[in-house]
Amino acid sequence: MSDLASKTCVPCRGGTPPLKGEELDDLWRQVPEWEVIEEHHLRKVFRFSNFQEALDFVNKVGELAEEQGHHPDMSFGWGYAEITVFIHNKTGITESDFIFAAKTNTLL
Amino acid sequence: MSDLASKTCVPCRGGTPPLKGEELDDLWRQVPEWEVIEEHHLRKVFRFSNFQEALDFVNKVGELAEEQGHHPDMSFGWGYAEITVFIHNKTGITESDFIFAAKTNTLL
């Protein structure tokens, strides 16, 4: 398990400044298969061989979301699940988003 | 339960012609809260009061999908789930899409 994946998401305080530049890149290198979109959210598409496997994965991510108090958006259907991680006050990406992404990788 | 909801989705044969015009409108009147998008797919957004309720609903729709052999695309997150129903050969909307939409309505 990566260092990131062993951490715990923390609730985003209103004043938490979003990660930018080098600081963001350092964390991204730990989960490079996730796309960083406009320094605002993280996204990854997972592929599966049928619908049920995608649904099962979505449930694991859902359980993690409730456990961590960090709720992604998910799109899924036959053979795929796209997970988008972001803080809901829309200011940008925080370490907790990267932690959630790293934990999601371990669910496969 | 509506007439539509009591029917069973049938596998789409390659040659099934998509519904158009009056025929499509007749079925749509039975599930008018679903959007018909470009005579191609049906879409509805369901609202919930938290993440878990949205996930629970997505699971019910997933169970229906496996039972009916008719698999929608779903997007969901905190407080919402958007269900998109279409046949995967992309030719257009069939009666089975409307049946699936009507059955989805009964899951709430």
Short mmCIF file of N, CA, C and O in Angstrom, two decimals, chain A residues 76, chain B residues 34-35 37 40-46 61 70-75 81-88 97 100:
data_model
loop_
_atom_site.label_atom_id
_atom_site.label_comp_id
_atom_site.label_asym_id
_atom_site.label_seq_id
_atom_site.Cartn_x
_atom_site.Cartn_y
_atom_site.Cartn_z
N PHE A 76 -20.90 4.82 -14.13
CA PHE A 76 -20.55 3.45 -14.49
C PHE A 76 -21.64 2.81 -15.33
O PHE A 76 -22.77 3.31 -15.43
N TRP B 34 -39.27 11.16 -17.64
CA TRP B 34 -37.99 10.84 -18.27
C TRP B 34 -37.80 11.72 -19.49
O TRP B 34 -38.74 11.93 -20.26
N GLU B 35 -36.61 12.23 -19.67
CA GLU B 35 -36.30 13.00 -20.88
C GLU B 35 -36.00 12.04 -22.03
O GLU B 35 -35.25 11.07 -21.85
N ILE B 37 -33.90 11.94 -25.21
CA ILE B 37 -32.80 12.72 -25.77
C ILE B 37 -32.54 12.28 -27.21
O ILE B 37 -32.11 11.15 -27.45
N HIS B 40 -32.84 8.92 -28.93
CA HIS B 40 -31.75 7.96 -28.80
C HIS B 40 -31.66 7.31 -27.42
O HIS B 40 -31.37 6.12 -27.30
N HIS B 41 -31.87 8.11 -26.37
CA HIS B 41 -31.83 7.50 -25.05
C HIS B 41 -32.79 8.23 -24.10
O HIS B 41 -33.30 9.30 -24.42
N LEU B 42 -33.02 7.60 -22.96
CA LEU B 42 -33.92 8.16 -21.94
C LEU B 42 -33.08 8.50 -20.72
O LEU B 42 -32.17 7.75 -20.35
N ARG B 43 -33.39 9.63 -20.10
CA ARG B 43 -32.59 10.05 -18.95
C ARG B 43 -33.46 10.63 -17.85
O ARG B 43 -34.40 11.37 -18.12
N LYS B 44 -33.12 10.30 -16.62
CA LYS B 44 -33.83 10.91 -15.49
C LYS B 44 -32.86 11.08 -14.32
O LYS B 44 -32.03 10.21 -14.06
N VAL B 45 -32.98 12.22 -13.65
CA VAL B 45 -32.16 12.47 -12.46
C VAL B 45 -33.05 12.28 -11.22
O VAL B 45 -34.14 12.85 -11.14
N PHE B 46 -32.61 11.45 -10.32
CA PHE B 46 -33.30 11.22 -9.05
C PHE B 46 -32.52 11.93 -7.94
O PHE B 46 -31.28 11.90 -7.93
N VAL B 61 -31.25 -0.35 -8.96
CA VAL B 61 -31.30 -0.27 -10.42
C VAL B 61 -30.34 -1.31 -11.02
O VAL B 61 -30.65 -1.95 -12.03
N HIS B 70 -30.70 -5.69 -19.15
CA HIS B 70 -30.80 -4.39 -19.82
C HIS B 70 -30.01 -3.41 -18.94
O HIS B 70 -30.44 -3.12 -17.82
N HIS B 71 -28.88 -2.94 -19.45
CA HIS B 71 -27.93 -2.26 -18.57
C HIS B 71 -27.81 -0.78 -18.87
O HIS B 71 -27.28 -0.39 -19.90
N PRO B 72 -28.28 0.06 -17.94
CA PRO B 72 -28.19 1.50 -18.14
C PRO B 72 -26.80 2.02 -17.80
O PRO B 72 -25.97 1.29 -17.23
N ASP B 73 -26.54 3.25 -18.16
CA ASP B 73 -25.40 3.97 -17.60
C ASP B 73 -25.91 4.75 -16.39
O ASP B 73 -27.01 5.30 -16.42
N MET B 74 -25.10 4.82 -15.35
CA MET B 74 -25.52 5.55 -14.15
C MET B 74 -24.41 6.49 -13.71
O MET B 74 -23.24 6.10 -13.72
N SER B 75 -24.80 7.69 -13.34
CA SER B 75 -23.87 8.63 -12.72
C SER B 75 -24.48 9.01 -11.38
O SER B 75 -25.66 9.32 -11.31
N ALA B 81 -28.70 10.65 -8.44
CA ALA B 81 -28.34 9.56 -9.35
C ALA B 81 -29.02 9.85 -10.68
O ALA B 81 -30.21 10.12 -10.72
N GLU B 82 -28.22 9.84 -11.73
CA GLU B 82 -28.76 10.07 -13.08
C GLU B 82 -28.70 8.74 -13.83
O GLU B 82 -27.63 8.14 -13.94
N ILE B 83 -29.85 8.32 -14.32
CA ILE B 83 -29.94 7.03 -15.01
C ILE B 83 -30.17 7.30 -16.50
O ILE B 83 -31.06 8.07 -16.86
N THR B 84 -29.37 6.68 -17.33
CA THR B 84 -29.51 6.83 -18.79
C THR B 84 -29.76 5.44 -19.38
O THR B 84 -28.96 4.53 -19.20
N VAL B 85 -30.87 5.31 -20.09
CA VAL B 85 -31.28 4.01 -20.62
C VAL B 85 -31.20 4.05 -22.14
O VAL B 85 -31.74 4.97 -22.77
N PHE B 86 -30.56 3.08 -22.72
CA PHE B 86 -30.45 3.03 -24.19
C PHE B 86 -30.02 1.62 -24.59
O PHE B 86 -29.49 0.88 -23.78
N ILE B 87 -30.27 1.28 -25.84
CA ILE B 87 -29.77 -0.01 -26.30
C ILE B 87 -28.36 0.19 -26.82
O ILE B 87 -28.04 1.22 -27.41
N HIS B 88 -27.55 -0.80 -26.58
CA HIS B 88 -26.12 -0.57 -26.76
C HIS B 88 -25.65 -0.70 -28.20
O HIS B 88 -24.50 -0.47 -28.49
N ASP B 97 -36.46 -0.07 -23.50
CA ASP B 97 -35.91 1.08 -22.77
C ASP B 97 -36.99 1.74 -21.93
O ASP B 97 -36.76 2.12 -20.78
N PHE B 100 -37.79 -0.48 -18.99
CA PHE B 100 -36.78 -0.35 -17.95
C PHE B 100 -36.98 0.96 -17.17
O PHE B 100 -36.88 0.98 -15.94
#
